[in-house]
mmCIF file of C-alpha atoms and ligand atoms in Angstrom:
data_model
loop_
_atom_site.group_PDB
_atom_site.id
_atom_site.type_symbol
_atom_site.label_atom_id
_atom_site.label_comp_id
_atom_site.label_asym_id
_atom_site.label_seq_id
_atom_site.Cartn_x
_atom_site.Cartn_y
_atom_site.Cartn_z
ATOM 1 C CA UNK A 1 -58.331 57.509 -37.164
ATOM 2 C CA UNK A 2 -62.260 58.201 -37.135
ATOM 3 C CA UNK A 3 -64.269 56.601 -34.809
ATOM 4 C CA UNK A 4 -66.949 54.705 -36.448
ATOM 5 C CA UNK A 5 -69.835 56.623 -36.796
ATOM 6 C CA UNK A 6 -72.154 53.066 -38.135
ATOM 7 C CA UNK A 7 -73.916 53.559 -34.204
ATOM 8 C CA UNK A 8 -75.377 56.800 -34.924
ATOM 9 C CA UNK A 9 -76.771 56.173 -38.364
ATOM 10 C CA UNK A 10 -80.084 54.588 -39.053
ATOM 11 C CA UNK A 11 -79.736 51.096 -38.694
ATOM 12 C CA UNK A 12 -81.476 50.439 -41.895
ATOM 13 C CA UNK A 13 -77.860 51.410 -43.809
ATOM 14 C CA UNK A 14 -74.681 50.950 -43.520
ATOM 15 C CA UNK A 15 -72.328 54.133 -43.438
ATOM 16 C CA UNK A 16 -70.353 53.484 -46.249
ATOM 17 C CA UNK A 17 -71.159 54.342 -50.031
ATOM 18 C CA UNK A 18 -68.685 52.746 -52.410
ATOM 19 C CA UNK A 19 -69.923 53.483 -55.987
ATOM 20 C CA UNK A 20 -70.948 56.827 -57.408
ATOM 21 C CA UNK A 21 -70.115 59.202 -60.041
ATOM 22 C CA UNK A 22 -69.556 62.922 -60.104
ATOM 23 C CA UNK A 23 -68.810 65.148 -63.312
ATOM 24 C CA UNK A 24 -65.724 63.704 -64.520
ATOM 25 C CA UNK A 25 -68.027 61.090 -65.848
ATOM 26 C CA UNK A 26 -71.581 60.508 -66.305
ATOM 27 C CA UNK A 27 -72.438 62.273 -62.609
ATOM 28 C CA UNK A 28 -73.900 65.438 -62.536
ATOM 29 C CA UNK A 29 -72.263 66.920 -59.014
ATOM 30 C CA UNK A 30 -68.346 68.234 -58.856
ATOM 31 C CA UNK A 31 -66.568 65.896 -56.057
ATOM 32 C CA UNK A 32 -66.634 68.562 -53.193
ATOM 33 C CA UNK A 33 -70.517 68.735 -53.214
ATOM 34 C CA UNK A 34 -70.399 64.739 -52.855
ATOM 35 C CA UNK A 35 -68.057 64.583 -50.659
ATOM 36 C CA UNK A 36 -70.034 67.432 -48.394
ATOM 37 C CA UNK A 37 -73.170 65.334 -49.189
ATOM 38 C CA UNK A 38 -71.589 62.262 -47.331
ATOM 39 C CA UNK A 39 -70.055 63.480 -44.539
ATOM 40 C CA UNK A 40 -73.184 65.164 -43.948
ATOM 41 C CA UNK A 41 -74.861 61.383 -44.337
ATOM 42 C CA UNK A 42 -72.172 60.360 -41.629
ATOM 43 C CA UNK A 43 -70.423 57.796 -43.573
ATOM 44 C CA UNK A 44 -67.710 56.493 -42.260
ATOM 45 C CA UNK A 45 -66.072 54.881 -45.834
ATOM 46 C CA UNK A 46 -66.591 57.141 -48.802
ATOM 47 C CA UNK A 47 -65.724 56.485 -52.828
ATOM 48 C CA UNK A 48 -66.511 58.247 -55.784
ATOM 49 C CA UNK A 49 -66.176 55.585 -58.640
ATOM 50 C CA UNK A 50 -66.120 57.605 -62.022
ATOM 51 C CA UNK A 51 -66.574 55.349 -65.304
ATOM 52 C CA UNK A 52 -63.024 54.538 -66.617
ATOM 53 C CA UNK A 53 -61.166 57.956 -65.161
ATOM 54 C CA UNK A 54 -59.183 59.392 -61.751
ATOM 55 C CA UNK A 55 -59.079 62.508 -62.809
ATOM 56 C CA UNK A 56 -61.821 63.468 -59.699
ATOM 57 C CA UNK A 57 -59.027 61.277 -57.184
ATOM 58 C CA UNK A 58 -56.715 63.749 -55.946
ATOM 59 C CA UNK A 59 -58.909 66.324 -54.935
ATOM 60 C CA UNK A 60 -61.285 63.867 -53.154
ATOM 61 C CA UNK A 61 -58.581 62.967 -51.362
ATOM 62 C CA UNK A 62 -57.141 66.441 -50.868
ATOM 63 C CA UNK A 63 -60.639 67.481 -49.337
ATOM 64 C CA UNK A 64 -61.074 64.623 -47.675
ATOM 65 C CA UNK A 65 -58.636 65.546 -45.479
ATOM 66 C CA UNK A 66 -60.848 68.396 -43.906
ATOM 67 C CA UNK A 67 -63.658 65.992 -43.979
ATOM 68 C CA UNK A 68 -64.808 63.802 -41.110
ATOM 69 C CA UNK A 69 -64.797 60.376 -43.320
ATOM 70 C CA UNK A 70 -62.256 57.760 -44.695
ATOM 71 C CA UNK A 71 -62.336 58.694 -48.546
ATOM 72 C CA UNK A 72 -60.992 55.558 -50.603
ATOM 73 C CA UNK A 73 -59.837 55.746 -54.034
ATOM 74 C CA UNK A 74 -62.344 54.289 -56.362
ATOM 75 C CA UNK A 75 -63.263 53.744 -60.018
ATOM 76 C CA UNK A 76 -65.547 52.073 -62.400
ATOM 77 C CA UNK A 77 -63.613 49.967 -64.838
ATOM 78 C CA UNK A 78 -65.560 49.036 -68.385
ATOM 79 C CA UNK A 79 -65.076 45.409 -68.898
ATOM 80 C CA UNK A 80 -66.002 42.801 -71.553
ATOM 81 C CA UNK A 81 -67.321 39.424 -70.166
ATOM 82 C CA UNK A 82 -67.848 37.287 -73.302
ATOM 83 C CA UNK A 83 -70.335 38.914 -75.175
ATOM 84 C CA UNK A 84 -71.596 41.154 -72.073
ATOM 85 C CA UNK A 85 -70.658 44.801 -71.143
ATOM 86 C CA UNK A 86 -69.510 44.556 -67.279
ATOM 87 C CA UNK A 87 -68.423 47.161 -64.503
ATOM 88 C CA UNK A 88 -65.496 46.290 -61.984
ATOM 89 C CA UNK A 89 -65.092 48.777 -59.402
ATOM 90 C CA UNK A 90 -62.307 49.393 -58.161
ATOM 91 C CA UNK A 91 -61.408 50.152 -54.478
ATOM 92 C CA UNK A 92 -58.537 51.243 -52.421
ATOM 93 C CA UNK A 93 -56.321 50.740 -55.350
ATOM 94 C CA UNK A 94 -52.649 53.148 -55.834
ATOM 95 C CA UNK A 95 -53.962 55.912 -58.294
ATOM 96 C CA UNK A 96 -50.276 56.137 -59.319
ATOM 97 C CA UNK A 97 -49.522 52.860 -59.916
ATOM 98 C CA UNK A 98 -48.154 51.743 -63.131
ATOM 99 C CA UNK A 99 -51.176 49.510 -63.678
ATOM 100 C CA UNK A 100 -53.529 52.157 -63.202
ATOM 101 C CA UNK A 101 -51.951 54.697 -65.227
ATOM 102 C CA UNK A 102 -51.889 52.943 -68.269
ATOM 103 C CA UNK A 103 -55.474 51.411 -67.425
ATOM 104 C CA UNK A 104 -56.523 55.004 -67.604
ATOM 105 C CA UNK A 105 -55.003 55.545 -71.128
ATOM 106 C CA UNK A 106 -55.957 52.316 -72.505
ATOM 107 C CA UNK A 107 -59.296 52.950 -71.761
ATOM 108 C CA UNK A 108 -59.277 56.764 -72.190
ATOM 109 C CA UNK A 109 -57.685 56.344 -76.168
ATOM 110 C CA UNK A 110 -60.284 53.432 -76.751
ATOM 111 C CA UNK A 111 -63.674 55.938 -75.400
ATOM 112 C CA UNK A 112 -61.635 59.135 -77.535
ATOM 113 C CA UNK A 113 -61.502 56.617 -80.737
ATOM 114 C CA UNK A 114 -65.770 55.456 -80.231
ATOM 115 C CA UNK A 115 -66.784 59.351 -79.559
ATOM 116 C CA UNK A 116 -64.615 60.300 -83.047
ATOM 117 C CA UNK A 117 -66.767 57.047 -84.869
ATOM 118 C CA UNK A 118 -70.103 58.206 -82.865
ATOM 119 C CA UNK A 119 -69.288 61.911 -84.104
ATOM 120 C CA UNK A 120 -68.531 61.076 -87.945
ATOM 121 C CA UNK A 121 -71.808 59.273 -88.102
ATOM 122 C CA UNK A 122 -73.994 61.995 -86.662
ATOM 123 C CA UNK A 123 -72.356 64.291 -88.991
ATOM 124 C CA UNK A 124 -73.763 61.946 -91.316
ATOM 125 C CA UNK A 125 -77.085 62.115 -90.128
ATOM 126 C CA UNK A 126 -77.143 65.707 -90.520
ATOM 127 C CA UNK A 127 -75.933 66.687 -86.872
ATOM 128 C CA UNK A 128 -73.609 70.009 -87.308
ATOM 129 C CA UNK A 129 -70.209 70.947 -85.568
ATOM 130 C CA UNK A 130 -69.600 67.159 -83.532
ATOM 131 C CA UNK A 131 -66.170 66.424 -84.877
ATOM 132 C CA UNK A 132 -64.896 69.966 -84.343
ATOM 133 C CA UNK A 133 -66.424 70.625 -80.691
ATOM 134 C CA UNK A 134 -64.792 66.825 -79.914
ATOM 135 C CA UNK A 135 -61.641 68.200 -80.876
ATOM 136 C CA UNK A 136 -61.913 71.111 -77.955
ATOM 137 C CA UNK A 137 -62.599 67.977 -75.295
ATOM 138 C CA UNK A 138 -59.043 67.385 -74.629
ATOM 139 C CA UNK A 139 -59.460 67.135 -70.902
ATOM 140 C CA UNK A 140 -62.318 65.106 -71.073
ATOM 141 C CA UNK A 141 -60.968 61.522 -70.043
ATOM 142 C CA UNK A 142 -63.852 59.707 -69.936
ATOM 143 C CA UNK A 143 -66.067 60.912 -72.690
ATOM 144 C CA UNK A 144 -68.975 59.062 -74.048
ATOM 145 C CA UNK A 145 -72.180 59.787 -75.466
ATOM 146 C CA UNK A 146 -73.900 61.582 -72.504
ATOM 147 C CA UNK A 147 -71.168 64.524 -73.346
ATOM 148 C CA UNK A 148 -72.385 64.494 -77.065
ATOM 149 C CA UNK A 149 -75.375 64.489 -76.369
ATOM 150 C CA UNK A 150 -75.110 67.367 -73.885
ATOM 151 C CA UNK A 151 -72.907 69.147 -76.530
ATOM 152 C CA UNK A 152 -76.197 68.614 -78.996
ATOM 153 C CA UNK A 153 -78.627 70.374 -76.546
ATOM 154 C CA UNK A 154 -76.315 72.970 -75.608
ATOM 155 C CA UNK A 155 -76.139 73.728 -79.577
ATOM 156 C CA UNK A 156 -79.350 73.941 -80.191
ATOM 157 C CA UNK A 157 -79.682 70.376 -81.922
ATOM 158 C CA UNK A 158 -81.635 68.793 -79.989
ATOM 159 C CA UNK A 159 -84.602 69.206 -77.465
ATOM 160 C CA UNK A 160 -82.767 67.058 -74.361
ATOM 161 C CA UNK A 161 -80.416 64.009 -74.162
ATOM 162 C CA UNK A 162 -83.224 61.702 -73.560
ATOM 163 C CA UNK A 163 -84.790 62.236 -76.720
ATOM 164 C CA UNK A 164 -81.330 61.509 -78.456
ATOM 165 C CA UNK A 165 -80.991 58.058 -76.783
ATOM 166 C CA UNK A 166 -84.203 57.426 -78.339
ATOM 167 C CA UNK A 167 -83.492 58.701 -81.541
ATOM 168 C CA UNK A 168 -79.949 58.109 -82.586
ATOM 169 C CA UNK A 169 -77.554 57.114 -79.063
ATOM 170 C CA UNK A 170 -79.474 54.076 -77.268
ATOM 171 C CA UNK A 171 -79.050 50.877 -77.736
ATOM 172 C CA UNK A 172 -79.082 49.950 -81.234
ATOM 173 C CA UNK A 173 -79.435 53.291 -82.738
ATOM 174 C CA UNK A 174 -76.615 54.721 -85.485
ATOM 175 C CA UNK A 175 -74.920 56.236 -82.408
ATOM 176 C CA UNK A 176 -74.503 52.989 -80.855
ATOM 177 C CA UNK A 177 -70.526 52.272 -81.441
ATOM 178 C CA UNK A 178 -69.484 49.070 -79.698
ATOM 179 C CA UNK A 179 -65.918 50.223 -78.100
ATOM 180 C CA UNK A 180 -62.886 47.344 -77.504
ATOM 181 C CA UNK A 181 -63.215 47.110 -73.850
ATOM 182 C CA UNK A 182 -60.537 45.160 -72.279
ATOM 183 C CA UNK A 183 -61.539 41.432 -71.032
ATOM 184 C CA UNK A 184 -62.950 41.034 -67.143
ATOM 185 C CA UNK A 185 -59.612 39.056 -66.128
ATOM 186 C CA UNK A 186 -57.261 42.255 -67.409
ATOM 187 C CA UNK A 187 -59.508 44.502 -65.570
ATOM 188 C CA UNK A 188 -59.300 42.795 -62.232
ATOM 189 C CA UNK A 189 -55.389 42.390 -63.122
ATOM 190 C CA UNK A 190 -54.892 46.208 -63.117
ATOM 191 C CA UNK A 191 -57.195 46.793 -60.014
ATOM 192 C CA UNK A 192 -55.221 44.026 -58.304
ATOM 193 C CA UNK A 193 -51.683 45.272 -59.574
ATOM 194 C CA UNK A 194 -52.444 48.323 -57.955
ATOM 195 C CA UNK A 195 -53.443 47.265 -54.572
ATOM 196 C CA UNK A 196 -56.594 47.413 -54.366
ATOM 197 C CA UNK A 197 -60.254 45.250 -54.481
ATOM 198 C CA UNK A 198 -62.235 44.783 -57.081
ATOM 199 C CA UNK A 199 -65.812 44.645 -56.802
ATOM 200 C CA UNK A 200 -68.259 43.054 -59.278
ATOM 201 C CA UNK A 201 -70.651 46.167 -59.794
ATOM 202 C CA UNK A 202 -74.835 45.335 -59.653
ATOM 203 C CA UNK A 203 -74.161 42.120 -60.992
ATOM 204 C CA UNK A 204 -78.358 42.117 -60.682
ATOM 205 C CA UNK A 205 -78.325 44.298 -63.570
ATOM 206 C CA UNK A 206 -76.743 42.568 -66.705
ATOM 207 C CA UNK A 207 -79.374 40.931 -68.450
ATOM 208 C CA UNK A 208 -78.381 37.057 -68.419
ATOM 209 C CA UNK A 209 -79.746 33.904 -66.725
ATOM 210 C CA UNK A 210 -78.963 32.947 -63.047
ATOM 211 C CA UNK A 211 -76.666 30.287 -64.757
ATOM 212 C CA UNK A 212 -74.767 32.938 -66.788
ATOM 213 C CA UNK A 213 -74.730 34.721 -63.581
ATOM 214 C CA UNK A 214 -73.217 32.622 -62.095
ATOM 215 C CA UNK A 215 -70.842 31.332 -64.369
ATOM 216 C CA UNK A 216 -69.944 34.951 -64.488
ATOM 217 C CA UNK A 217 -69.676 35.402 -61.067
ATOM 218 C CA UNK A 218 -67.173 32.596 -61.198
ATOM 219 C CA UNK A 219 -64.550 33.634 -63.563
ATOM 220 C CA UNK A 220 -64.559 36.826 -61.827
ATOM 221 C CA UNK A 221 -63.809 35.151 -58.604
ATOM 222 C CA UNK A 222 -61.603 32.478 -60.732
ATOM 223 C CA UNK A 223 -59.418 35.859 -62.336
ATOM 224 C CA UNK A 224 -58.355 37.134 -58.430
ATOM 225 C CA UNK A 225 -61.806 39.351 -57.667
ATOM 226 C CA UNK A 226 -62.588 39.723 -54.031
ATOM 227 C CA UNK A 227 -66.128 40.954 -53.725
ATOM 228 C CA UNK A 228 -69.218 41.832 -55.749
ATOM 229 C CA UNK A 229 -72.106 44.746 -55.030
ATOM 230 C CA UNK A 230 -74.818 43.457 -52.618
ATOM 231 C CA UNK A 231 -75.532 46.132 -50.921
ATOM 232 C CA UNK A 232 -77.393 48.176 -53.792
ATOM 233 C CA UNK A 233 -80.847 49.873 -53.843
ATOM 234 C CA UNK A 234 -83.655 47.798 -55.479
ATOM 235 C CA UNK A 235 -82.421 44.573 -55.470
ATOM 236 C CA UNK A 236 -85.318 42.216 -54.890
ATOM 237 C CA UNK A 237 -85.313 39.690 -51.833
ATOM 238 C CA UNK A 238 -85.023 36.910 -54.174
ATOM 239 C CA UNK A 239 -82.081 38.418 -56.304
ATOM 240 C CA UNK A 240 -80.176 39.521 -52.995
ATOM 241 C CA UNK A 241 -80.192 35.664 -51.578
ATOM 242 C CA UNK A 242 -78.943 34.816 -54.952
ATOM 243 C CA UNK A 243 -76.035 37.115 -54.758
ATOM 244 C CA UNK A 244 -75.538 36.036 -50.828
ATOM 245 C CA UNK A 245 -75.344 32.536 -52.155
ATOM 246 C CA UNK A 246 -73.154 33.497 -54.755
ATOM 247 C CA UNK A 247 -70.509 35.235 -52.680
ATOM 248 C CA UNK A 248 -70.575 32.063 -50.323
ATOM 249 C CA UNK A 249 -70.278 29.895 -53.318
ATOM 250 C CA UNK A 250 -66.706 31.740 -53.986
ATOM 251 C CA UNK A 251 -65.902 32.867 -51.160
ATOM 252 C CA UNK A 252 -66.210 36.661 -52.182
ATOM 253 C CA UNK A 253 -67.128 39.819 -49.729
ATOM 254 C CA UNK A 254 -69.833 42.131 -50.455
ATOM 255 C CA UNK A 255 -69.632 45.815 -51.105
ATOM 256 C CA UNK A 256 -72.514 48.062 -50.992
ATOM 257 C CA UNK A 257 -73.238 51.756 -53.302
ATOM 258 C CA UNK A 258 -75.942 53.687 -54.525
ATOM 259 C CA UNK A 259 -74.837 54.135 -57.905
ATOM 260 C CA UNK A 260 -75.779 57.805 -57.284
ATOM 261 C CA UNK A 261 -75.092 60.075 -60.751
ATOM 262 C CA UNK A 262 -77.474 62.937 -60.010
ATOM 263 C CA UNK A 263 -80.907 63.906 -57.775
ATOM 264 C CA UNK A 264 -83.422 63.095 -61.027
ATOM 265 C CA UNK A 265 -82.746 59.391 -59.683
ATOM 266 C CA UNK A 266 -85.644 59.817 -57.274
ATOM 267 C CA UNK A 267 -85.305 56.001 -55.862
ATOM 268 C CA UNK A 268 -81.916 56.263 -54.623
ATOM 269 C CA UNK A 269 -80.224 59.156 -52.352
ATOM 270 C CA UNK A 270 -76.190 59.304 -52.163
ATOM 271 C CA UNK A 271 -75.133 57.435 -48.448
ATOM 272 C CA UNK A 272 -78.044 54.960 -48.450
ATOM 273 C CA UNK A 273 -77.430 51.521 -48.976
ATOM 274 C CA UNK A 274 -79.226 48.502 -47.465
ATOM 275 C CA UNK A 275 -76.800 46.926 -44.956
ATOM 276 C CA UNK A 276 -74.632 43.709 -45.934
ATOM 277 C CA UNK A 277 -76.321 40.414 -44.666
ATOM 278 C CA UNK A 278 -74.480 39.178 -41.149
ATOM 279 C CA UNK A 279 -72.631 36.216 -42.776
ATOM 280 C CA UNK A 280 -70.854 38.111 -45.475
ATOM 281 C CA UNK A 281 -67.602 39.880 -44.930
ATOM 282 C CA UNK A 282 -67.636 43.894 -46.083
ATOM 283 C CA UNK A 283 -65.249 44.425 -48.344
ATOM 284 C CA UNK A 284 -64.576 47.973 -46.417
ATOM 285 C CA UNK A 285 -62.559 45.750 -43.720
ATOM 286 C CA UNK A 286 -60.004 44.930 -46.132
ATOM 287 C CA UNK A 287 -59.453 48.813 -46.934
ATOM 288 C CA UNK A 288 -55.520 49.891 -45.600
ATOM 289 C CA UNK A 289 -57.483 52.414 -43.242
ATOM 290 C CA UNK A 290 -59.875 50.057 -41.491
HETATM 291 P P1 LIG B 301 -71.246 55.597 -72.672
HETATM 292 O O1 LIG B 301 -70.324 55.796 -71.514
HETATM 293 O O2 LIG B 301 -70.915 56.457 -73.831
HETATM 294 O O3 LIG B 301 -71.451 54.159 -73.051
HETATM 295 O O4 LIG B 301 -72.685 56.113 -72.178
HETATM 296 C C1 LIG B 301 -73.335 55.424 -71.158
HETATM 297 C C2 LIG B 301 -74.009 56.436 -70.285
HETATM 298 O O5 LIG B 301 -75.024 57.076 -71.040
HETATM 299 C C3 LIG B 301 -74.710 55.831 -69.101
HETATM 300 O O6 LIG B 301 -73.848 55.701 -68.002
HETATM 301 C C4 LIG B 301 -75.808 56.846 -68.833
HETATM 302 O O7 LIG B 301 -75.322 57.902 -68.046
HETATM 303 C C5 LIG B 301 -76.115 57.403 -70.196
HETATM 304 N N1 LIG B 301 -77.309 56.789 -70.773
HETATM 305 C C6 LIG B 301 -77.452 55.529 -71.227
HETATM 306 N N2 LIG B 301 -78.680 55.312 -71.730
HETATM 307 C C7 LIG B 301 -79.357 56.474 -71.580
HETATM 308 C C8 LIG B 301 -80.690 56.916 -71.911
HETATM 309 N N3 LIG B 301 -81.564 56.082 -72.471
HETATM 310 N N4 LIG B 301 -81.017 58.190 -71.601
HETATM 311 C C9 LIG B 301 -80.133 59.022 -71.042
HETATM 312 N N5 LIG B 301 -78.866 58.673 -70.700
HETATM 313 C C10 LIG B 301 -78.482 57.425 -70.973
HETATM 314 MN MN1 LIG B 302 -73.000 55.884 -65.264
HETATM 315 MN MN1 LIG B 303 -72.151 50.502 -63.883
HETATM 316 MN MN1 LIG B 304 -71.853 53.290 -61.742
#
């Protein structure tokens, strides 16, 4: 067991970091330089929470072994809340569980069937070689459209993936394919089936009213969630006592991440998240190895 090593970080953070992504998804780091980054920020709790994959879980764990911080299994589950696209992260969960393994292919075959729809109509658009390089990304569980477009730079298609979000992959644009994510009450279902918490993710970030929040905020609590993201870089003072309130409201913990995918996110370093208000319980004391 570690001794907590909260007393000798900066008191402006807590040392945890629950929510982050590293190159099996959307991140730009492979897990050991992530994991090396937060030891070296002393956390004491550590997760890397890839979009809708494990496949960076067992080696986190296996290094974390060597490593002088409690790693805890994580993932970021896509979700559909009514008509909104929502993240669950998932914490402390049984990678092996039955509910876990088929989450991972339900969601894996549903992002494989959007990239071959999202490839067919680029082709369309003129866009060379998609379908047949898709075909080599067999080991690519959670593929989506920041792979494409780094196969279209890397082939000389286009000048850099932010140019094709504006062009043909943001929101709205021909690259845009919807994908049948599963509802929020299934998601929280297979994070709960496996043991684990599941966390809300920046719920300050979908684009609704504070009454959609929180009617949001309620069926997630309603479906067997146990804490939502507070403890996030940015959130305004107003929008955190919002959250605080809403957590009270349903008797939900906080967890806190950074959201960290690579160092071009100049706001936000991996290990630094503002610490959880007093009067809400962390979610990281409910972890088996608290
Ligand atoms: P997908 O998983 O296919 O829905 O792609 C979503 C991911 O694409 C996000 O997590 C971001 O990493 C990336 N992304 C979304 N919008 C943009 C953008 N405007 N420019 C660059 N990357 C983006
Ligand atoms: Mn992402
Ligand atoms: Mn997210
Ligand atoms: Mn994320």
């Amino acid at each position: 067991m570690l001794e907590p090593v909260h007393a000798l970080a900066d008191p402006r953070y807590d040392a945890v970091d629950l929510h982050c992504h590293s190159l099996h998804s959307d991140g730009a780091l492979p897990i050991a330089t992530l994991l090396e980054r937060a030891e070296h920020a002393q956390l004491h709790f550590f997760s890397v929470t890839d979009h809708d994959t494990l496949q960076g879980q067992a080696e986190a764990l296996a290094m974390a072994e060597h490593c002088n911080l409690n790693y805890i299994t994580g993932v970021e589950w896509s979700a559909v809340w009514g008509s909104y696209l929502v993240h669950v992260v998932g914490l402390d969960f049984d990678p092996e569980a039955p509910a876990s393994v088929a989450a991972v292919e339900q969601q894996a075959r549903s992002r494989r069937r959007r990239a071959q729809r999202i490839a067919s109509k680029l082709e369309r658009e003129g866009y060379t070689g998609v379908k047949e390089w898709l075909s080599t990304q067999t080991n690519v569980e959670s593929i989506g459209r920041p792979h494409i477009a780094a196969f279209l730079v890397a082939s000389g298609q286009a000048k850099s993936s932010a140019h094709l979000f504006k062009s043909v992959l943001g929101a709205g644009k021909v690259g845009d394919v919807k994908t049948e994510w599963p509802d929020l009450r299934d998601v929280v279902s297979w994070i709960r089936d496996a043991g684990g918490q599941a966390v809300l993710a920046h719920p300050h970030r979908y684009k609704m009213t504070r009454t959609k929040r929180g009617q949001m905020v309620a069926d997630f609590a309603a479906y067997g969630g146990q804490a939502i993201e507070i403890g996030v870089p940015g959130v305004l003072p107003e929008m955190r006592q919002h959250l605080v309130a809403l957590a009270q409201e349903h008797a939900l913990m906080g967890s806190s991440g950074s959201d960290f995918h690579h160092d071009e996110q100049r706001w936000l370093s991996l290990g630094k998240v503002p610490p959880l208000p007093k009067d809400i319980t962390p979610v990281w004391t409910r972890f088996r190895t608290a």
